[in-house]
Coordinates of C-alpha atoms in Angstrom, one line a residue:
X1 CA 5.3 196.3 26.4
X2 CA 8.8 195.1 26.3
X3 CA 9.2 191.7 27.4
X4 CA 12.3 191.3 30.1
X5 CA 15.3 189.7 28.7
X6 CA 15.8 187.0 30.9
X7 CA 11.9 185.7 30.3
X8 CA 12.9 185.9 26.5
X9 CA 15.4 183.6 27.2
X10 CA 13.2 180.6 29.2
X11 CA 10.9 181.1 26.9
X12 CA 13.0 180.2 24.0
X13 CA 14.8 177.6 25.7
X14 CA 11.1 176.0 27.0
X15 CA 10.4 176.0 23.3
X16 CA 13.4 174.8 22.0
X17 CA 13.3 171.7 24.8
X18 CA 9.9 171.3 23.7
X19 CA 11.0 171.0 19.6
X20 CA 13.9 168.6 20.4
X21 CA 11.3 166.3 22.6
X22 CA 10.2 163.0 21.1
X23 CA 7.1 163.5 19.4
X24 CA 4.4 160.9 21.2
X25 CA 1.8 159.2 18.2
X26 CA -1.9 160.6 18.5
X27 CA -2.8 157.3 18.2
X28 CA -1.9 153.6 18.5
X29 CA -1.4 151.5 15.8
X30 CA -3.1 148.1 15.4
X31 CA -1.9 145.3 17.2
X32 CA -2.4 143.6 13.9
X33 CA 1.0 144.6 12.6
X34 CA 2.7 141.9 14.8
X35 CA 3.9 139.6 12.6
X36 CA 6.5 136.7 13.0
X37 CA 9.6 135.7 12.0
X38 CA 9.7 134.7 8.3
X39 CA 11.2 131.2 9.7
X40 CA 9.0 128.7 9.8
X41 CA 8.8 126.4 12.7
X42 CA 6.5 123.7 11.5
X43 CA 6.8 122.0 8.2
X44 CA 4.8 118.9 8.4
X45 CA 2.0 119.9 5.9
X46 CA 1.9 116.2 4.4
X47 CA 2.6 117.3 0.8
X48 CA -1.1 119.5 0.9
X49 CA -0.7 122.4 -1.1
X50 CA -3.8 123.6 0.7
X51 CA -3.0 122.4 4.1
X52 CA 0.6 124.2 3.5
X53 CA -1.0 127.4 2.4
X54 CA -3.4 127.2 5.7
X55 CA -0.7 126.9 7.9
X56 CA 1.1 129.6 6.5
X57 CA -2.0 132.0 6.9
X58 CA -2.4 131.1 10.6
X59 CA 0.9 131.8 11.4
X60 CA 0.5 135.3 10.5
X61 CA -3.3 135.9 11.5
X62 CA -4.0 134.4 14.2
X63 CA -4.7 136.1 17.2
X64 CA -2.8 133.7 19.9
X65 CA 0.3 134.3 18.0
X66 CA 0.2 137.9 18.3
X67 CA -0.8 137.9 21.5
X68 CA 2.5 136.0 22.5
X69 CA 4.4 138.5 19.8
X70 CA 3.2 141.7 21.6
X71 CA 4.6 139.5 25.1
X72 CA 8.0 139.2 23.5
X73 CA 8.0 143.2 22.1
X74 CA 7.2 144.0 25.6
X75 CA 9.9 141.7 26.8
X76 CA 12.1 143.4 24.2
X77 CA 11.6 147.1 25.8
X78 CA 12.0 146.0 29.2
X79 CA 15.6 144.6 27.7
X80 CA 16.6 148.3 26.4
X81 CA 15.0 150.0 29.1
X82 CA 17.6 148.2 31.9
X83 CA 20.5 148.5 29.2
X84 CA 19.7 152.1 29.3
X85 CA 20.9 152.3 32.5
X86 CA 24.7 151.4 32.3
X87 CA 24.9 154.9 30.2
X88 CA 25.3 158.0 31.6
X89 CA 22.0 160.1 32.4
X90 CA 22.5 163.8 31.5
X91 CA 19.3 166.0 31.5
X92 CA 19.3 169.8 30.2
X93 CA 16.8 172.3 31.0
X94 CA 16.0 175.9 32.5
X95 CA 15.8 177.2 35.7
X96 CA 13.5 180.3 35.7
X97 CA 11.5 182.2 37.9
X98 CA 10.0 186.0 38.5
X99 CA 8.6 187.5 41.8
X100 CA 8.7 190.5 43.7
X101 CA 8.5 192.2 47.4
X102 CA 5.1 194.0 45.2
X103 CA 3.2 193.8 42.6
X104 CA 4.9 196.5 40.8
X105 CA 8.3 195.4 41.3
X106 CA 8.9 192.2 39.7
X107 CA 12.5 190.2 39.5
X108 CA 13.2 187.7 36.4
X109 CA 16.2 185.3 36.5
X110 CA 17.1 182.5 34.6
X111 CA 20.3 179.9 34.3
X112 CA 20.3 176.9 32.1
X113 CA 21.4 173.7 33.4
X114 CA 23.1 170.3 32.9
X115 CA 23.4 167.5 35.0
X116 CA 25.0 164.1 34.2
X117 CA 24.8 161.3 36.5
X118 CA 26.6 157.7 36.6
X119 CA 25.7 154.6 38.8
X120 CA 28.8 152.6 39.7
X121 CA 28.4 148.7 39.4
X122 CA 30.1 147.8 42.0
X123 CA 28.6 145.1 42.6
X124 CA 27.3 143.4 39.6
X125 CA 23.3 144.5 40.7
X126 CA 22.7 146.2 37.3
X127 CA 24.3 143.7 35.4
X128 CA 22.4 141.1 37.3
X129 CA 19.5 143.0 36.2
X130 CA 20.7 142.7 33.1
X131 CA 20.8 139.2 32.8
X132 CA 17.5 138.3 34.1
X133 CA 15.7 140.8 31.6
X134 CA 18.0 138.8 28.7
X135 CA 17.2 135.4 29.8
X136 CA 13.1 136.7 30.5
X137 CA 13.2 137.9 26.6
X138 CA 14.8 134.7 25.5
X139 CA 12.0 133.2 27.5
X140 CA 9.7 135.1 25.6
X141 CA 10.6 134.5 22.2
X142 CA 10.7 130.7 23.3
X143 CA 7.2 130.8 24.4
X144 CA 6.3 132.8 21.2
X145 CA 8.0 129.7 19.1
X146 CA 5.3 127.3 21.2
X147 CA 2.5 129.6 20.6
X148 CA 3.1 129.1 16.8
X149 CA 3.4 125.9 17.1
X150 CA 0.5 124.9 18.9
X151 CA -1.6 127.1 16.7
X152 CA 0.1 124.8 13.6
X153 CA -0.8 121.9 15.0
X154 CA -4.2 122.8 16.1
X155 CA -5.0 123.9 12.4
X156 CA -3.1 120.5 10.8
X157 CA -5.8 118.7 13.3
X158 CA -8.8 120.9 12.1
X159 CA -7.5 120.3 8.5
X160 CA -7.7 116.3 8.9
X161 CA -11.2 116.2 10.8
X162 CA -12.3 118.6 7.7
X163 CA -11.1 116.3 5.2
X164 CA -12.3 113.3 6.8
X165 CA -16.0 114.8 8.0
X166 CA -16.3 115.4 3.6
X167 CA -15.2 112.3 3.3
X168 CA -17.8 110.8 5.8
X169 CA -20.3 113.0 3.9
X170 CA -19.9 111.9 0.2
X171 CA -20.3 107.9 2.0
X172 CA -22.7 108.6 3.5
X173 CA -24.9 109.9 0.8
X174 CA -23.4 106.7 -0.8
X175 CA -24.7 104.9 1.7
X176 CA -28.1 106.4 1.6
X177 CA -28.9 105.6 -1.9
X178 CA -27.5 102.1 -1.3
X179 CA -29.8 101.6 1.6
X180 CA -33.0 103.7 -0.5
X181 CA -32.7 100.6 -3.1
X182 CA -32.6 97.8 -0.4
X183 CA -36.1 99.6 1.2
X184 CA -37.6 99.1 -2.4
X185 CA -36.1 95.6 -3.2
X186 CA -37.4 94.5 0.2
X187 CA -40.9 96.2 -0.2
X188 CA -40.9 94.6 -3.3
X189 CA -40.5 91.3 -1.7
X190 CA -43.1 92.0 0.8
X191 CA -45.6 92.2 -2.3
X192 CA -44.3 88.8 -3.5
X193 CA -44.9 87.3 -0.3
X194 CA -40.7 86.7 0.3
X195 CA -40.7 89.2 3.1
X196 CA -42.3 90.4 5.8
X197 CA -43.0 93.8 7.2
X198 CA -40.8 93.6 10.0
X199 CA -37.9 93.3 7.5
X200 CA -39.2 96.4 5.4
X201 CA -39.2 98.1 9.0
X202 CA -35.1 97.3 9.3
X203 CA -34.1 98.7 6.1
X204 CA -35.7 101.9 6.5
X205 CA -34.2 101.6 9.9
X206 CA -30.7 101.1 8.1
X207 CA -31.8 104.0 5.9
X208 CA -32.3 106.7 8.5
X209 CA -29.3 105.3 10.1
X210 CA -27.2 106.3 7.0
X211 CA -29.1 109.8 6.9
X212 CA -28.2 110.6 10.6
X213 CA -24.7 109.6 9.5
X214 CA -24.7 111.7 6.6
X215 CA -26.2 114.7 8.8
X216 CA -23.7 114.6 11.7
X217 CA -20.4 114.6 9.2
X218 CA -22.3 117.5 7.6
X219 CA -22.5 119.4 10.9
X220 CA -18.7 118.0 11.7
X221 CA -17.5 119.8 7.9
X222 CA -19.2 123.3 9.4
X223 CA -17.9 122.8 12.4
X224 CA -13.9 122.2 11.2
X225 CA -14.4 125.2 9.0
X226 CA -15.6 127.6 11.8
X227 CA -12.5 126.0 13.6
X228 CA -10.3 127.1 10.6
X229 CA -11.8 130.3 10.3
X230 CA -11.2 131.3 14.1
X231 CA -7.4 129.6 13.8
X232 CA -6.8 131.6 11.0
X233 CA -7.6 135.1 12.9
X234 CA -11.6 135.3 12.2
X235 CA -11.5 135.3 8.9
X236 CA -15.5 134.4 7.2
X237 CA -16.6 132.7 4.3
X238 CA -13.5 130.1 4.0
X239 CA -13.9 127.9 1.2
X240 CA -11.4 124.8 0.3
X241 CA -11.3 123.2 -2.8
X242 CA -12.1 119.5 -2.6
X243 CA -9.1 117.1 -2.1
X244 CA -8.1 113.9 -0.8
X245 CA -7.4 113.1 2.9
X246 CA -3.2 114.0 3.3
X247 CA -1.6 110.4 3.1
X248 CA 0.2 109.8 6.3
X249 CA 4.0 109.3 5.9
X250 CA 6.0 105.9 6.3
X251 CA 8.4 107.1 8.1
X252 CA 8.6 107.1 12.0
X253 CA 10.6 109.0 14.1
X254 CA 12.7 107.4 17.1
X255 CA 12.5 109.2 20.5
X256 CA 15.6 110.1 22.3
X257 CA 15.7 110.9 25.9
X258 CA 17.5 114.4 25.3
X259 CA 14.4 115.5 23.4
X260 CA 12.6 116.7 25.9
X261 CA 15.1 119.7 26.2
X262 CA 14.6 120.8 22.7
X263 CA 10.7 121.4 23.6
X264 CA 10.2 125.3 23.5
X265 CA 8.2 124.7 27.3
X266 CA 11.0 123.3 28.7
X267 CA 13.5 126.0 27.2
X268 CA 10.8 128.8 28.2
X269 CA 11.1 127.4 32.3
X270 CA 14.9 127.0 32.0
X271 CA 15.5 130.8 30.9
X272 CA 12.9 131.7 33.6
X273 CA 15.1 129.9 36.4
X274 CA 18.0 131.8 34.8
X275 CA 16.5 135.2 35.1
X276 CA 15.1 134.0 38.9
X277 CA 19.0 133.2 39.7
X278 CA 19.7 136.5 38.3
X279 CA 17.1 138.8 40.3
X280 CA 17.9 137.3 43.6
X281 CA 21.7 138.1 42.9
X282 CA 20.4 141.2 41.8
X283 CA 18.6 141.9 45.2
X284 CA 21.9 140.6 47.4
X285 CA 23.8 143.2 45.3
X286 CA 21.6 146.0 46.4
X287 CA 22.0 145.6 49.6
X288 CA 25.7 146.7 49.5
X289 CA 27.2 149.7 49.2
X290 CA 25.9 152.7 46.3
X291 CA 28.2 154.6 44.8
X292 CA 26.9 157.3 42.4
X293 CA 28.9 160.8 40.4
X294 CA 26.6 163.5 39.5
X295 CA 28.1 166.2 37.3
X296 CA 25.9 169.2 37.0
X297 CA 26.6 172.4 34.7
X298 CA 24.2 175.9 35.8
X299 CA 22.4 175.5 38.9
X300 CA 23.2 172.4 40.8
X301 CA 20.9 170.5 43.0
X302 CA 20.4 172.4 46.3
X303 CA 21.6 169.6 48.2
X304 CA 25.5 170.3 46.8
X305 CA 24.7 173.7 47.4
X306 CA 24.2 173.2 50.5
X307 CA 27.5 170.8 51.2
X308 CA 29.5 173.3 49.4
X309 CA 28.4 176.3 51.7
X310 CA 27.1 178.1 48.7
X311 CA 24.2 180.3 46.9
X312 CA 25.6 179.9 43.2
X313 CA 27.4 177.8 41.0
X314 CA 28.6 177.6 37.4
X315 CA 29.3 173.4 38.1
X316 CA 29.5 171.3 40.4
X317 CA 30.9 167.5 40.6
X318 CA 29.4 165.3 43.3
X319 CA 29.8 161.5 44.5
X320 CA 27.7 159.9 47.2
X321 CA 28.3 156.5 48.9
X322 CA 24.9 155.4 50.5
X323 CA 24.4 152.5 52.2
X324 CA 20.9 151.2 54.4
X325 CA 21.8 150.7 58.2
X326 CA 17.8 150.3 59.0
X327 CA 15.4 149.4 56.6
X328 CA 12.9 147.5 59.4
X329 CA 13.8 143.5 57.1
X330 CA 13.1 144.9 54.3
X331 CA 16.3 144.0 52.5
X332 CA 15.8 140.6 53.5
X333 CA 12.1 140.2 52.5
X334 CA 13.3 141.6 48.7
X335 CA 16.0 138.6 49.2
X336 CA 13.8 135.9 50.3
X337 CA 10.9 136.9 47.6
X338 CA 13.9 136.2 44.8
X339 CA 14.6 132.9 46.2
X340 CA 11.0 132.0 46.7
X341 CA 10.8 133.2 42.9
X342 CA 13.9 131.2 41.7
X343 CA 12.8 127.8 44.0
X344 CA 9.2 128.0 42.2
X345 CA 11.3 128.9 38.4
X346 CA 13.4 125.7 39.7
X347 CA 10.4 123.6 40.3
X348 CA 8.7 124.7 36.9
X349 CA 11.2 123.6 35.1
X350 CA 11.8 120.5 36.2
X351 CA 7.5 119.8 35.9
X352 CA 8.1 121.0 32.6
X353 CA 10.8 118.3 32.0
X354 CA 8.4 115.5 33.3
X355 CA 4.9 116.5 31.7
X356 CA 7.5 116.7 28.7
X357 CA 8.8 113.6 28.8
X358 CA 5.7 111.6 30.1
X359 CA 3.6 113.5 26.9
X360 CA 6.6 112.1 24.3
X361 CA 6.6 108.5 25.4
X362 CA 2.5 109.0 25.1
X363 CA 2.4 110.3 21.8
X364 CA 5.0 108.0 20.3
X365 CA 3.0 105.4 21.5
X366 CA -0.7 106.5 20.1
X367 CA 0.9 107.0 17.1
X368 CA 2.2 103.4 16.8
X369 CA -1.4 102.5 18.3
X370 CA -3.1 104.7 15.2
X371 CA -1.1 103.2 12.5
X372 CA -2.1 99.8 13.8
X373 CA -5.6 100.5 13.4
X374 CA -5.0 101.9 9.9
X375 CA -3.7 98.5 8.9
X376 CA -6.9 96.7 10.6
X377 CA -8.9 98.9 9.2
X378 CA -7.3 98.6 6.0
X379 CA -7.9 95.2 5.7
X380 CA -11.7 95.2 6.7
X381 CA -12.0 97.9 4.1
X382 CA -10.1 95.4 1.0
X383 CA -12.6 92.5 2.4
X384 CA -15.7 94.2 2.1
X385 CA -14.7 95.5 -1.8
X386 CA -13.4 91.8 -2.1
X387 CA -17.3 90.5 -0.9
X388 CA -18.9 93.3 -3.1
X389 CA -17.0 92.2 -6.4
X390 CA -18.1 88.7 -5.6
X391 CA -21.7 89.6 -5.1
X392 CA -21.6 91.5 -8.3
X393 CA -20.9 88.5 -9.9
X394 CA -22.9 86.3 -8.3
X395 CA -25.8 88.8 -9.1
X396 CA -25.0 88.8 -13.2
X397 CA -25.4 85.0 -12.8
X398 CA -28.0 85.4 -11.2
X399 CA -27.5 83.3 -7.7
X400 CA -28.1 86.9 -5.6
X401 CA -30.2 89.4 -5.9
X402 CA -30.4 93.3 -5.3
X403 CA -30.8 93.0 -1.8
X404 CA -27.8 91.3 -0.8
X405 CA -26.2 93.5 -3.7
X406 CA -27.2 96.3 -1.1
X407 CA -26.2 94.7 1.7
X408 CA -22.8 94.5 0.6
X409 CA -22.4 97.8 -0.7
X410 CA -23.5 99.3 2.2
X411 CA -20.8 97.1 4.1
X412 CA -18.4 99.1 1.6
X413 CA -19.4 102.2 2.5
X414 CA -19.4 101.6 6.4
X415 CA -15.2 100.3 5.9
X416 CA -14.6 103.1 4.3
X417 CA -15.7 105.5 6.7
X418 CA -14.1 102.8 9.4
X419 CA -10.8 103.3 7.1
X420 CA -11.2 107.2 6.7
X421 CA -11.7 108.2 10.3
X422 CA -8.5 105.5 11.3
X423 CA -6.6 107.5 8.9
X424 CA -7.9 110.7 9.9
X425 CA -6.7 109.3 13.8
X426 CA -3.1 108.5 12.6
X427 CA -2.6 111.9 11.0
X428 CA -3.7 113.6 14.1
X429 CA -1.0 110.8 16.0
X430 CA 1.5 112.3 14.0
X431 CA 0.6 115.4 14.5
X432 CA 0.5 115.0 18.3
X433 CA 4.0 113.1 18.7
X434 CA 5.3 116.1 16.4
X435 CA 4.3 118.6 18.7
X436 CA 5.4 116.7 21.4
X437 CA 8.9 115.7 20.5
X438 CA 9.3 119.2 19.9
X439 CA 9.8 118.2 15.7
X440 CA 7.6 118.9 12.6
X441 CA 9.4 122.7 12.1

């Protein structure tokens, strides 16, 4: 059967539109390829090489980051999606159909056709648009900077409490052997008639005191390691070499009352008042005058058909000027929801500036706080090493014995942890008034 020449023709044109369309992926790929800038925007590692290698790995696996990536890619397409609108929109296609006054006589016609249409800006409504999509990515990208950061500090926090829970740990077991000899030395008293029961009764006391201590920084070392693992995307089986507690710097940072504008927050709600201001102009825009040009090539739309008092055309040009008389306050309601939308960016901004400000002075002040105690603690740590060399030589010439020996090592051990979990406070200080200040990257 010979196929009609005009259903040749849309069907090689349907095929041919079909070839040049943009293929559509069968499937999705992982969200797992969001990845970060390669900038980094937190430095303060402390000099750890494992610490620095940490932070480096959360920044790219972890699963709040890519969360606020995929917000910023999506912020990102709505971006080209409104640019796309300030070019022209041309569509091509066929127009074909068959049909008859029977079923054995049967008509086939087909026409291709262009059409190109252009929105006038008269107005400034699409660039408005524009503008508020810009300033909404910007405010993307911002929170995407605080999402990194937060997720930096959180895993230089879990990091310290780590460090310090081991630390905890191997004194503790310390302390547990101290406080085994001093139950021995004192039962060995009780058998010389030097001691009683009741003071047999305390050192085990003391003992299983040192025990609970060394059991509760055990469960703190597992629990700063699940911490890691979840910061660092869900990763299993993380294991860290052994190392030091990170020494805390010397330095200390002055706080100016213009930092609070550096803090990506407080950028984020600025940009979001910005693209508020930008909507509502937006919305006043459109309620003036439309003006749109519509060049079509083939068969036109049967509305300029229709004003040209015709069946056919080969093209057509076509403007139209609209403009809402009634809309029953709808205009108005789309105006008012842009300025209730820009009053509320307004107001979030400026909480944003206060919490900001009220968090800095905070931090910068615990910190100071935290380095005090370091220094106190300090200090009780060198006098209970200074007691323990005495007793040590008081106990080779024989004026002490064992017990008191025990006594003060155990008072060693309990400064140290004192010492250790003050350091471990001022590290996380720092880390606090870093992320607060907006610093640290």
């Amino acid at each position: 059967m010979k196929r009609p020449l005009t259903t040749t023709v849309v069907a090689a044109a349907l095929i041919g539109l079909g070839a040049c369309a943009t293929p559509v992926p069968k499937e999705r790929p992982s969200a797992l390829r969001l990845t970060p800038p390669q900038e980094a925007v937190w430095t303060e590692d402390f000099g750890d090489p494992i610490l620095r290698d940490l932070l480096a790995r959360a920044d790219l696996g972890n699963l709040d980051v890519k969360a606020a990536l995929a917000r910023a890619e999506q912020a990102q397409a709505a971006v080209a999606l409104t640019r796309s609108t300030r070019t022209p929109r041309i569509e091509v296609g066929v127009a074909g159909a068959a049909g008859g006054t029977s079923l054995r006589r049967t008509r086939h016609a087909a026409s291709p056709t262009l059409e190109a249409a252009y929105e006038a800006d008269l107005w400034g409504r699409i660039r408005q648009m524009r503008t508020a999509v810009d300033a909404d990515a910007a405010a993307a990208a911002a929170d995407t900077i605080e999402a990194r950061r937060l997720i930096a500090a959180q895993t230089v926090t879990a990091y310290v409490a780590f460090r310090a829970a081991q630390q905890a740990e191997a004194s503790a077991q310390r302390a547990v052997a101290a406080a085994a000899r001093r139950v021995d030395l004192m039962r060995v008293r009780t058998q010389n008639g030097a001691a009683s029961n009741g003071e047999v009764l305390k050192a085990e006391v003391v003992r299983a005191e040192a025990e609970a201590v060394g059991r509760e920084a055990r469960t703190e070392v597992i629990a700063q390691t699940l911490l890691l693992e979840a910061l660092l995307g869900g990763v299993r089986g993380l294991e860290l070499a052994s190392a030091d507690l990170p020494r805390l710097p010397a330095d200390a940072d002055g706080l100016s009352s213009d930092a609070v504008d550096h803090r990506p927050e407080v950028q984020a709600a600025l940009l979001r008042l910005h693209a508020a201001d930008a909507r509502r102009a937006a919305a006043v825009a459109a309620e003036r005058p439309q003006f749109q040009i519509i060049a079509a090539l083939g068969a036109p739309d049967p509305a300029i058909a229709t004003l040209l008092d015709v069946k056919t055309l080969a093209w057509a040009l076509a403007g139209t000027v609209t403009q809402a008389v009634v809309d029953g306050g709808a205009a108005d309601a789309r105006i008012a929801a842009a300025s209730s939308e820009a009053d509320q960016a307004e107001i979030a901004w400026r909480k944003a500036v206060v919490d900001g400000w009220t968090e800095m002075q905070l931090a910068v002040r615990r910190e100071a706080d935290a380095a005090a105690a370091v220094s106190q603690a300090s200090l009780v740590d060198r006098t209970a090493r200074t007691a323990l060399q005495a007793a040590e030589r008081r106990h080779r010439e024989g004026v002490i014995d064992g017990v008191a020996m025990a006594d003060a090592a155990l008072a060693v051990e309990t400064a140290q942890r004192a010492l250790t979990q003050a350091q471990a406070q001022a590290l996380a200080a720092r880390v606090q008034s870093r992320l607060a200040t907006g610093t640290g990257g």
